[in-house]
């Protein structure tokens, strides 16, 4: 869905991608991750995702600790990103913050509208296996640490059921885009 919005020129911030970059670049994040998770958290100066994932996705307390280390920086980075977008694209009506753990990290509070995309667990697992080269058990461990689709849907303004074709997903993103444009224009009048 966010791919289709990007094609329309809507800026999309990926919390997951930026989080990985920040974990590699921000000295205080590195120091705290090493302090709480050990020296093996970094390999050759880069975050050791395999090692860290094994710890945090099997231990909800460890995951919360990692979030308290990283997510304040993601929030700051997101605000700086928005400022840079506004300077570059003065006509931007809205931006999108993409996050797998939007509610768990409490970063939903930075958003005016929440869009949730749901799909059957089987489909999610297949996509993640292809995208992240993980096995099914690793993915299930990660999904256990996220709120259920039902809870996510209840907290969202828009829900897209990603059960059908790419064409359907594009049509749904077009509808939401038009609706957001209309809502934002009305709000600014």
Short mmCIF file of C-alpha atoms in Angstrom, two decimals:
data_model
loop_
_atom_site.label_atom_id
_atom_site.label_comp_id
_atom_site.label_asym_id
_atom_site.label_seq_id
_atom_site.Cartn_x
_atom_site.Cartn_y
_atom_site.Cartn_z
CA UNK A 1 0.00 0.00 0.00
CA UNK A 2 2.72 2.47 0.97
CA UNK A 3 4.43 1.71 -2.32
CA UNK A 4 1.37 3.09 -4.12
CA UNK A 5 1.35 6.21 -1.97
CA UNK A 6 5.06 6.75 -2.68
CA UNK A 7 4.29 6.56 -6.40
CA UNK A 8 1.83 9.43 -5.88
CA UNK A 9 4.63 11.50 -4.32
CA UNK A 10 3.56 10.98 -0.71
CA UNK A 11 6.63 10.87 1.54
CA UNK A 12 6.84 7.61 3.52
CA UNK A 13 9.01 7.23 6.62
CA UNK A 14 9.99 3.63 7.39
CA UNK A 15 10.50 3.28 11.13
CA UNK A 16 12.13 -0.14 10.74
CA UNK A 17 14.69 1.03 8.16
CA UNK A 18 15.48 4.23 10.05
CA UNK A 19 15.73 2.32 13.34
CA UNK A 20 18.41 0.05 11.88
CA UNK A 21 20.31 3.06 10.56
CA UNK A 22 20.08 4.85 13.90
CA UNK A 23 21.26 1.74 15.78
CA UNK A 24 24.37 1.81 13.59
CA UNK A 25 25.00 5.57 13.69
CA UNK A 26 23.93 7.00 17.06
CA UNK A 27 26.68 6.48 19.63
CA UNK A 28 24.41 6.53 22.71
CA UNK A 29 22.12 3.90 21.17
CA UNK A 30 25.12 1.66 20.47
CA UNK A 31 26.46 2.15 23.99
CA UNK A 32 23.12 1.30 25.60
CA UNK A 33 22.50 -1.74 23.40
CA UNK A 34 25.97 -3.08 24.26
CA UNK A 35 25.44 -2.23 27.94
CA UNK A 36 22.16 -4.16 28.19
CA UNK A 37 22.53 -6.85 25.52
CA UNK A 38 26.27 -7.45 25.37
CA UNK A 39 29.18 -6.89 23.00
CA UNK A 40 27.83 -9.47 20.56
CA UNK A 41 25.05 -6.99 19.71
CA UNK A 42 27.46 -5.46 17.19
CA UNK A 43 29.68 -7.21 14.72
CA UNK A 44 32.38 -5.16 12.99
CA UNK A 45 30.68 -1.97 14.21
CA UNK A 46 27.27 -2.90 12.73
CA UNK A 47 24.18 -4.08 14.56
CA UNK A 48 24.10 -7.87 14.79
CA UNK A 49 20.42 -8.31 13.94
CA UNK A 50 20.53 -12.09 14.23
CA UNK A 51 21.96 -12.03 17.75
CA UNK A 52 19.73 -9.22 18.99
CA UNK A 53 16.59 -10.70 17.41
CA UNK A 54 17.20 -14.02 19.15
CA UNK A 55 17.13 -12.18 22.49
CA UNK A 56 14.36 -9.63 22.06
CA UNK A 57 11.79 -11.65 20.15
CA UNK A 58 11.83 -14.42 22.74
CA UNK A 59 11.67 -12.08 25.71
CA UNK A 60 9.00 -9.34 25.84
CA UNK A 61 10.88 -7.49 28.61
CA UNK A 62 14.05 -7.38 26.50
CA UNK A 63 12.02 -6.11 23.54
CA UNK A 64 10.52 -3.32 25.67
CA UNK A 65 14.01 -2.40 26.85
CA UNK A 66 15.29 -2.22 23.27
CA UNK A 67 12.28 -0.07 22.33
CA UNK A 68 13.02 2.35 25.18
CA UNK A 69 16.58 2.67 23.86
CA UNK A 70 15.74 3.10 20.17
CA UNK A 71 12.24 4.57 19.82
CA UNK A 72 12.86 7.99 21.38
CA UNK A 73 15.52 8.44 18.69
CA UNK A 74 13.16 7.23 15.97
CA UNK A 75 10.60 9.78 17.20
CA UNK A 76 13.19 12.56 17.04
CA UNK A 77 14.40 11.38 13.63
CA UNK A 78 10.79 11.31 12.36
CA UNK A 79 10.23 14.92 13.47
CA UNK A 80 13.46 16.01 11.78
CA UNK A 81 12.45 14.09 8.66
CA UNK A 82 9.08 15.87 8.56
CA UNK A 83 10.84 19.25 8.85
CA UNK A 84 13.12 18.38 5.95
CA UNK A 85 10.16 17.19 3.84
CA UNK A 86 8.28 20.43 4.48
CA UNK A 87 11.30 22.46 3.36
CA UNK A 88 11.69 20.43 0.17
CA UNK A 89 8.05 19.78 -0.73
CA UNK A 90 5.99 22.73 0.44
CA UNK A 91 2.86 21.30 -1.21
CA UNK A 92 2.92 18.04 0.77
CA UNK A 93 -0.49 17.53 2.36
CA UNK A 94 0.50 14.59 4.49
CA UNK A 95 3.25 12.11 5.21
CA UNK A 96 3.09 8.44 6.18
CA UNK A 97 4.91 6.79 9.06
CA UNK A 98 5.22 3.08 8.43
CA UNK A 99 5.81 0.95 11.51
CA UNK A 100 5.29 -2.73 12.33
CA UNK A 101 4.98 -1.85 16.01
CA UNK A 102 3.19 1.49 15.85
CA UNK A 103 1.00 0.75 18.88
CA UNK A 104 3.57 -1.22 20.86
CA UNK A 105 6.12 1.61 20.56
CA UNK A 106 3.39 4.17 21.35
CA UNK A 107 4.42 6.14 18.26
CA UNK A 108 0.81 6.10 17.10
CA UNK A 109 0.49 9.21 19.29
CA UNK A 110 2.48 11.11 16.64
CA UNK A 111 -0.10 10.30 13.98
CA UNK A 112 -3.35 12.02 13.04
CA UNK A 113 -4.78 8.97 11.28
CA UNK A 114 -3.94 5.29 11.57
CA UNK A 115 -4.07 2.95 8.57
CA UNK A 116 -3.84 -0.75 9.31
CA UNK A 117 -3.19 -3.34 6.66
CA UNK A 118 -4.18 -6.85 7.65
CA UNK A 119 -3.72 -10.16 5.94
CA UNK A 120 -4.01 -13.79 6.93
CA UNK A 121 -1.18 -14.97 9.18
CA UNK A 122 -0.10 -17.53 6.58
CA UNK A 123 0.30 -14.80 3.93
CA UNK A 124 2.19 -12.55 6.35
CA UNK A 125 4.60 -15.34 7.21
CA UNK A 126 5.23 -16.14 3.53
CA UNK A 127 5.95 -12.47 2.71
CA UNK A 128 8.29 -12.06 5.68
CA UNK A 129 10.17 -15.26 4.80
CA UNK A 130 10.80 -13.89 1.30
CA UNK A 131 11.61 -10.34 2.44
CA UNK A 132 13.74 -10.98 5.54
CA UNK A 133 15.09 -14.48 4.92
CA UNK A 134 13.77 -15.72 8.28
CA UNK A 135 12.28 -19.08 9.17
CA UNK A 136 8.69 -19.56 10.29
CA UNK A 137 9.56 -19.96 14.01
CA UNK A 138 11.47 -16.67 14.02
CA UNK A 139 8.54 -14.89 12.42
CA UNK A 140 6.03 -16.39 14.86
CA UNK A 141 8.23 -15.21 17.76
CA UNK A 142 8.11 -11.68 16.34
CA UNK A 143 4.38 -11.75 15.72
CA UNK A 144 3.76 -12.85 19.32
CA UNK A 145 5.19 -9.51 20.44
CA UNK A 146 2.74 -7.51 18.35
CA UNK A 147 -0.86 -6.75 19.18
CA UNK A 148 -3.45 -8.78 17.35
CA UNK A 149 -5.00 -7.63 14.09
CA UNK A 150 -8.35 -7.29 15.88
CA UNK A 151 -6.92 -4.88 18.46
CA UNK A 152 -4.98 -3.02 15.79
CA UNK A 153 -8.13 -2.64 13.67
CA UNK A 154 -10.12 -1.24 16.62
CA UNK A 155 -7.48 1.45 17.16
CA UNK A 156 -7.27 2.41 13.48
CA UNK A 157 -9.09 4.98 11.36
CA UNK A 158 -8.73 2.92 8.17
CA UNK A 159 -8.37 -0.81 7.68
CA UNK A 160 -7.28 -2.44 4.45
CA UNK A 161 -7.73 -6.18 4.13
CA UNK A 162 -4.81 -7.39 2.05
CA UNK A 163 -6.44 -10.68 1.08
CA UNK A 164 -6.95 -10.06 -2.58
CA UNK A 165 -4.87 -8.86 -5.52
CA UNK A 166 -2.29 -6.11 -5.86
CA UNK A 167 -4.91 -4.31 -7.95
CA UNK A 168 -7.30 -4.35 -4.95
CA UNK A 169 -4.55 -2.99 -2.69
CA UNK A 170 -3.86 -0.17 -5.15
CA UNK A 171 -7.56 0.72 -5.35
CA UNK A 172 -7.80 0.78 -1.54
CA UNK A 173 -4.74 3.01 -1.27
CA UNK A 174 -6.24 5.34 -3.92
CA UNK A 175 -9.46 5.59 -1.87
CA UNK A 176 -7.59 6.37 1.33
CA UNK A 177 -5.36 8.88 -0.45
CA UNK A 178 -8.38 10.77 -1.81
CA UNK A 179 -10.11 10.67 1.56
CA UNK A 180 -7.02 11.93 3.40
CA UNK A 181 -6.57 14.75 0.88
CA UNK A 182 -10.19 15.77 1.39
CA UNK A 183 -9.98 15.58 5.20
CA UNK A 184 -6.75 17.56 5.35
CA UNK A 185 -7.98 20.24 2.95
CA UNK A 186 -11.17 20.61 5.03
CA UNK A 187 -9.14 20.79 8.25
CA UNK A 188 -6.91 23.53 6.83
CA UNK A 189 -9.78 25.72 5.60
#
